GROMACS .gro file of C-alpha atoms in nm:
model
  305
    1UNK     CA    1  13.066  10.567   9.695
    2UNK     CA    2  12.767  10.581   9.929
    3UNK     CA    3  12.453  10.772   9.835
    4UNK     CA    4  12.278  10.953  10.119
    5UNK     CA    5  11.973  10.787  10.273
    6UNK     CA    6  11.767  11.104  10.241
    7UNK     CA    7  11.840  11.125   9.867
    8UNK     CA    8  11.764  10.759   9.803
    9UNK     CA    9  11.435  10.768   9.999
   10UNK     CA   10  11.326  11.089   9.828
   11UNK     CA   11  11.396  10.939   9.487
   12UNK     CA   12  11.225  10.613   9.570
   13UNK     CA   13  10.900  10.783   9.667
   14UNK     CA   14  10.879  10.914   9.310
   15UNK     CA   15  10.790  10.557   9.212
   16UNK     CA   16  10.429  10.633   9.298
   17UNK     CA   17  10.387  11.001   9.219
   18UNK     CA   18  10.173  11.078   8.911
   19UNK     CA   19  10.123  10.711   8.832
   20UNK     CA   20   9.746  10.715   8.813
   21UNK     CA   21   9.710  10.962   8.521
   22UNK     CA   22   9.973  10.781   8.316
   23UNK     CA   23   9.797  10.447   8.315
   24UNK     CA   24   9.455  10.595   8.244
   25UNK     CA   25   9.580  10.582   7.884
   26UNK     CA   26   9.649  10.207   7.892
   27UNK     CA   27   9.368   9.984   7.767
   28UNK     CA   28   9.242   9.713   8.001
   29UNK     CA   29   9.138   9.356   7.936
   30UNK     CA   30   8.962   9.126   8.183
   31UNK     CA   31   9.171   8.807   8.206
   32UNK     CA   32   9.528   8.777   8.334
   33UNK     CA   33   9.634   8.481   8.120
   34UNK     CA   34   9.988   8.378   8.027
   35UNK     CA   35  10.007   8.621   7.735
   36UNK     CA   36   9.892   8.905   7.959
   37UNK     CA   37  10.155   8.816   8.222
   38UNK     CA   38  10.426   8.807   7.956
   39UNK     CA   39  10.314   9.143   7.819
   40UNK     CA   40  10.311   9.281   8.173
   41UNK     CA   41  10.673   9.163   8.209
   42UNK     CA   42  10.758   9.303   7.866
   43UNK     CA   43  10.612   9.641   7.966
   44UNK     CA   44  10.859   9.652   8.255
   45UNK     CA   45  11.150   9.527   8.045
   46UNK     CA   46  11.082   9.795   7.781
   47UNK     CA   47  11.094  10.053   8.061
   48UNK     CA   48  11.425   9.925   8.200
   49UNK     CA   49  11.573   9.894   7.851
   50UNK     CA   50  11.481  10.255   7.772
   51UNK     CA   51  11.616  10.374   8.108
   52UNK     CA   52  11.961  10.221   8.062
   53UNK     CA   53  11.985  10.307   7.692
   54UNK     CA   54  11.906  10.671   7.765
   55UNK     CA   55  12.123  10.702   8.076
   56UNK     CA   56  12.433  10.540   7.933
   57UNK     CA   57  12.403  10.755   7.620
   58UNK     CA   58  12.411  11.063   7.845
   59UNK     CA   59  12.690  10.960   8.081
   60UNK     CA   60  13.023  10.822   7.961
   61UNK     CA   61  13.316  10.682   8.160
   62UNK     CA   62  13.439  11.032   8.243
   63UNK     CA   63  13.099  11.133   8.381
   64UNK     CA   64  13.092  10.828   8.610
   65UNK     CA   65  13.447  10.895   8.727
   66UNK     CA   66  13.370  11.263   8.790
   67UNK     CA   67  13.074  11.155   9.005
   68UNK     CA   68  13.310  10.952   9.222
   69UNK     CA   69  13.240  10.601   9.095
   70UNK     CA   70  13.509  10.338   9.037
   71UNK     CA   71  13.624  10.276   8.682
   72UNK     CA   72  13.443   9.942   8.649
   73UNK     CA   73  13.096  10.073   8.736
   74UNK     CA   74  12.981  10.204   8.398
   75UNK     CA   75  13.100   9.887   8.225
   76UNK     CA   76  12.884   9.677   8.456
   77UNK     CA   77  12.588   9.903   8.388
   78UNK     CA   78  12.647   9.849   8.017
   79UNK     CA   79  12.625   9.474   8.082
   80UNK     CA   80  12.298   9.523   8.270
   81UNK     CA   81  12.167   9.728   7.977
   82UNK     CA   82  12.253   9.439   7.744
   83UNK     CA   83  12.063   9.199   7.972
   84UNK     CA   84  11.752   9.417   7.962
   85UNK     CA   85  11.771   9.444   7.584
   86UNK     CA   86  11.794   9.065   7.564
   87UNK     CA   87  11.494   9.027   7.797
   88UNK     CA   88  11.293   9.253   7.564
   89UNK     CA   89  11.384   9.043   7.262
   90UNK     CA   90  11.318   8.716   7.446
   91UNK     CA   91  10.968   8.820   7.555
   92UNK     CA   92  10.888   8.986   7.222
   93UNK     CA   93  10.986   8.672   7.032
   94UNK     CA   94  10.772   8.458   7.264
   95UNK     CA   95  10.468   8.682   7.213
   96UNK     CA   96  10.513   8.741   6.841
   97UNK     CA   97  10.255   8.981   6.695
   98UNK     CA   98  10.086   9.002   7.037
   99UNK     CA   99  10.389   9.173   7.194
  100UNK     CA  100  10.342   9.517   7.348
  101UNK     CA  101  10.561   9.794   7.205
  102UNK     CA  102  10.773  10.050   7.394
  103UNK     CA  103  10.604  10.354   7.545
  104UNK     CA  104  10.732  10.709   7.585
  105UNK     CA  105  10.910  10.754   7.919
  106UNK     CA  106  11.019  11.029   8.154
  107UNK     CA  107  11.283  10.931   8.410
  108UNK     CA  108  11.350  11.171   8.703
  109UNK     CA  109  11.728  11.180   8.714
  110UNK     CA  110  11.960  11.468   8.631
  111UNK     CA  111  12.311  11.337   8.697
  112UNK     CA  112  12.503  11.013   8.737
  113UNK     CA  113  12.427  10.979   9.108
  114UNK     CA  114  12.051  11.009   9.060
  115UNK     CA  115  12.071  10.771   8.763
  116UNK     CA  116  12.240  10.511   8.984
  117UNK     CA  117  11.992  10.560   9.268
  118UNK     CA  118  11.697  10.525   9.032
  119UNK     CA  119  11.847  10.212   8.878
  120UNK     CA  120  11.851  10.050   9.223
  121UNK     CA  121  11.483  10.134   9.272
  122UNK     CA  122  11.384  10.008   8.926
  123UNK     CA  123  11.568   9.680   8.966
  124UNK     CA  124  11.406   9.629   9.305
  125UNK     CA  125  11.062   9.682   9.155
  126UNK     CA  126  11.150   9.435   8.881
  127UNK     CA  127  11.226   9.169   9.141
  128UNK     CA  128  10.895   9.226   9.320
  129UNK     CA  129  10.711   9.219   8.988
  130UNK     CA  130  10.838   8.878   8.879
  131UNK     CA  131  10.791   8.738   9.230
  132UNK     CA  132  10.432   8.856   9.251
  133UNK     CA  133  10.331   8.759   8.897
  134UNK     CA  134  10.470   8.405   8.910
  135UNK     CA  135  10.152   8.257   9.058
  136UNK     CA  136   9.950   8.367   8.755
  137UNK     CA  137  10.165   8.174   8.504
  138UNK     CA  138  10.023   7.835   8.406
  139UNK     CA  139  10.274   7.732   8.137
  140UNK     CA  140  10.567   7.566   8.315
  141UNK     CA  141  10.816   7.666   8.044
  142UNK     CA  142  10.713   8.030   8.084
  143UNK     CA  143  10.738   7.996   8.461
  144UNK     CA  144  11.092   7.860   8.436
  145UNK     CA  145  11.192   8.141   8.201
  146UNK     CA  146  11.040   8.399   8.436
  147UNK     CA  147  11.234   8.249   8.728
  148UNK     CA  148  11.555   8.284   8.527
  149UNK     CA  149  11.484   8.650   8.452
  150UNK     CA  150  11.390   8.708   8.817
  151UNK     CA  151  11.726   8.570   8.932
  152UNK     CA  152  11.909   8.803   8.693
  153UNK     CA  153  11.709   9.108   8.803
  154UNK     CA  154  11.784   9.020   9.166
  155UNK     CA  155  12.156   9.002   9.087
  156UNK     CA  156  12.133   9.346   8.925
  157UNK     CA  157  11.959   9.493   9.228
  158UNK     CA  158  12.205   9.336   9.471
  159UNK     CA  159  12.511   9.450   9.278
  160UNK     CA  160  12.390   9.810   9.250
  161UNK     CA  161  12.299   9.825   9.618
  162UNK     CA  162  12.620   9.673   9.750
  163UNK     CA  163  12.907   9.721   9.504
  164UNK     CA  164  12.799  10.063   9.379
  165UNK     CA  165  12.591  10.231   9.652
  166UNK     CA  166  12.777  10.058   9.941
  167UNK     CA  167  12.461   9.942  10.115
  168UNK     CA  168  12.337   9.591  10.188
  169UNK     CA  169  12.267   9.376   9.883
  170UNK     CA  170  11.951   9.234  10.041
  171UNK     CA  171  11.665   9.340  10.267
  172UNK     CA  172  11.631   9.027  10.477
  173UNK     CA  173  11.518   8.666  10.455
  174UNK     CA  174  11.258   8.736  10.187
  175UNK     CA  175  11.180   8.992   9.917
  176UNK     CA  176  10.839   9.153   9.886
  177UNK     CA  177  10.615   9.003   9.614
  178UNK     CA  178  10.381   9.271   9.479
  179UNK     CA  179  10.070   9.214   9.272
  180UNK     CA  180  10.074   9.317   8.905
  181UNK     CA  181   9.836   9.605   8.985
  182UNK     CA  182  10.070   9.733   9.257
  183UNK     CA  183  10.371   9.719   9.024
  184UNK     CA  184  10.165   9.871   8.744
  185UNK     CA  185  10.091  10.167   8.971
  186UNK     CA  186  10.458  10.239   9.044
  187UNK     CA  187  10.577  10.188   8.687
  188UNK     CA  188  10.329  10.450   8.571
  189UNK     CA  189  10.541  10.721   8.731
  190UNK     CA  190  10.777  10.692   8.434
  191UNK     CA  191  10.534  10.643   8.144
  192UNK     CA  192  10.413  10.942   7.945
  193UNK     CA  193  10.217  10.766   7.672
  194UNK     CA  194  10.186  10.429   7.499
  195UNK     CA  195  10.100  10.326   7.141
  196UNK     CA  196   9.728  10.282   7.075
  197UNK     CA  197   9.811   9.954   6.903
  198UNK     CA  198   9.942   9.792   7.223
  199UNK     CA  199   9.740   9.493   7.345
  200UNK     CA  200   9.503   9.541   7.635
  201UNK     CA  201   9.617   9.439   7.983
  202UNK     CA  202   9.385   9.336   8.270
  203UNK     CA  203   9.553   9.575   8.512
  204UNK     CA  204   9.459   9.890   8.696
  205UNK     CA  205   9.660  10.162   8.865
  206UNK     CA  206   9.579  10.278   9.217
  207UNK     CA  207   9.592  10.645   9.317
  208UNK     CA  208   9.943  10.769   9.390
  209UNK     CA  209  10.095  10.766   9.738
  210UNK     CA  210  10.400  10.953   9.859
  211UNK     CA  211  10.564  11.041  10.189
  212UNK     CA  212  10.590  11.406  10.287
  213UNK     CA  213  10.886  11.539  10.481
  214UNK     CA  214  11.031  11.463  10.729
  215UNK     CA  215  11.205  11.160  10.584
  216UNK     CA  216  11.089  10.822  10.701
  217UNK     CA  217  11.289  10.629  10.959
  218UNK     CA  218  11.176  10.333  11.170
  219UNK     CA  219  10.992  10.465  11.475
  220UNK     CA  220  10.940  10.814  11.331
  221UNK     CA  221  10.611  10.983  11.245
  222UNK     CA  222  10.554  11.071  10.881
  223UNK     CA  223  10.272  11.223  10.679
  224UNK     CA  224  10.133  11.031  10.385
  225UNK     CA  225  10.015  11.218  10.077
  226UNK     CA  226   9.755  11.067   9.850
  227UNK     CA  227   9.477  11.202   9.632
  228UNK     CA  228   9.190  10.958   9.627
  229UNK     CA  229   8.870  11.157   9.688
  230UNK     CA  230   8.645  10.907   9.512
  231UNK     CA  231   8.782  10.628   9.729
  232UNK     CA  232   8.792  10.815  10.059
  233UNK     CA  233   8.489  11.044  10.066
  234UNK     CA  234   8.254  10.748  10.106
  235UNK     CA  235   8.467  10.583  10.373
  236UNK     CA  236   8.358  10.626  10.731
  237UNK     CA  237   8.585  10.361  10.879
  238UNK     CA  238   8.950  10.376  10.981
  239UNK     CA  239   9.221  10.377  10.714
  240UNK     CA  240   9.553  10.199  10.765
  241UNK     CA  241   9.908  10.236  10.642
  242UNK     CA  242  10.026   9.889  10.548
  243UNK     CA  243  10.401   9.825  10.542
  244UNK     CA  244  10.508   9.534  10.321
  245UNK     CA  245  10.835   9.386  10.450
  246UNK     CA  246  10.947   9.050  10.313
  247UNK     CA  247  10.642   8.821  10.325
  248UNK     CA  248  10.491   9.014  10.617
  249UNK     CA  249  10.251   9.307  10.633
  250UNK     CA  250  10.239   9.549  10.928
  251UNK     CA  251   9.914   9.744  10.973
  252UNK     CA  252   9.923  10.085  11.146
  253UNK     CA  253   9.613  10.305  11.192
  254UNK     CA  254   9.628  10.626  10.993
  255UNK     CA  255   9.552  10.941  11.192
  256UNK     CA  256   9.297  11.196  11.072
  257UNK     CA  257   9.578  11.424  10.952
  258UNK     CA  258   9.725  11.128  10.757
  259UNK     CA  259  10.018  11.096  10.992
  260UNK     CA  260  10.143  10.750  11.085
  261UNK     CA  261  10.422  10.610  11.296
  262UNK     CA  262  10.665  10.396  11.097
  263UNK     CA  263  10.701  10.055  11.267
  264UNK     CA  264  11.023   9.980  11.452
  265UNK     CA  265  11.275   9.725  11.325
  266UNK     CA  266  11.210   9.773  10.953
  267UNK     CA  267  11.514   9.716  10.732
  268UNK     CA  268  11.586   9.727  10.360
  269UNK     CA  269  11.324   9.787  10.095
  270UNK     CA  270  10.970   9.831  10.225
  271UNK     CA  271  10.655   9.910  10.028
  272UNK     CA  272  10.365  10.107  10.174
  273UNK     CA  273   9.997  10.125  10.077
  274UNK     CA  274   9.696  10.290  10.232
  275UNK     CA  275   9.416  10.042  10.284
  276UNK     CA  276   9.069   9.997  10.429
  277UNK     CA  277   9.138   9.680  10.630
  278UNK     CA  278   9.330   9.614  10.951
  279UNK     CA  279   9.401   9.254  10.856
  280UNK     CA  280   9.451   9.226  10.479
  281UNK     CA  281   9.588   9.432  10.191
  282UNK     CA  282   9.456   9.268   9.877
  283UNK     CA  283   9.396   9.477   9.567
  284UNK     CA  284   9.031   9.537   9.660
  285UNK     CA  285   9.142   9.683   9.995
  286UNK     CA  286   9.390   9.938   9.861
  287UNK     CA  287   9.301  10.308   9.864
  288UNK     CA  288   9.640  10.441   9.742
  289UNK     CA  289   9.992  10.326   9.669
  290UNK     CA  290  10.222  10.150   9.687
  291UNK     CA  291  10.528  10.363   9.730
  292UNK     CA  292  10.877  10.250   9.821
  293UNK     CA  293  11.089  10.331  10.126
  294UNK     CA  294  11.445  10.206  10.170
  295UNK     CA  295  11.587  10.175  10.518
  296UNK     CA  296  11.953  10.113  10.437
  297UNK     CA  297  12.145   9.936  10.710
  298UNK     CA  298  12.507   9.859  10.799
  299UNK     CA  299  12.680   9.525  10.851
  300UNK     CA  300  12.561   9.524  11.212
  301UNK     CA  301  12.198   9.551  11.110
  302UNK     CA  302  12.167   9.915  11.218
  303UNK     CA  303  11.971  10.164  11.005
  304UNK     CA  304  12.193  10.427  10.843
  305UNK     CA  305  12.023  10.756  10.936
   0.00000   0.00000   0.00000
């Protein structure tokens, strides 16, 4: 069955809402070494593991069938859940007594369809996380293991998008690699609290960014919502909406009312931040975000409105 574009985009923007307060409770270290990268990955795997464990406990085969999904779909999700559980054990065993423990989570779904849509968003973020964190890993064995997990997460994302949601299983030639801080910001939307005993991580969350109605489509004007008074009150220069698509970044000036025109020809999963620079969007340039937009497209490369 095909989920509506409006529903999927609306759900995806929740990946940034309320993220900043959640991670104010996570202790920070200063160095992103191999152990920190593995614990960053484990933080995400704990989140995915909890998401699938909770969702599949709520919705049985009958619930999936009643929502219009084929009989095989829940069984495949159960296999994905087993993968995520294995990833948690693999990373926990590698880290030993330095391994971070699960947090308390709050996932914004209320039926099978919203569970499926959120799973697609989470798997997509997982792919960007491993892609972006790879350059910080110095141990070649860890890097190989991370590449193996990345490939599996990408297969999950592609299967959910194509076989289940009936959209394209890819965005284009390349996926977007996000920095650990950018991923950390989006993951915070689902974290309520974490154990005080968890190891410190050298990560920070940016202020949340979301897209107000009307829904975003390539070429349309949208209003960005972000609450970053400390970052913006002192700024006298132009702010920019930066659209991350594949390995490219498209910079668009943000109007005084925080409206921006979405660039033409965007397809697939795109991430958006608000930044201070017209030429770069490194962590030190980011004012708010990222948030996710998905421009689903048909087999002819046309956006599904």
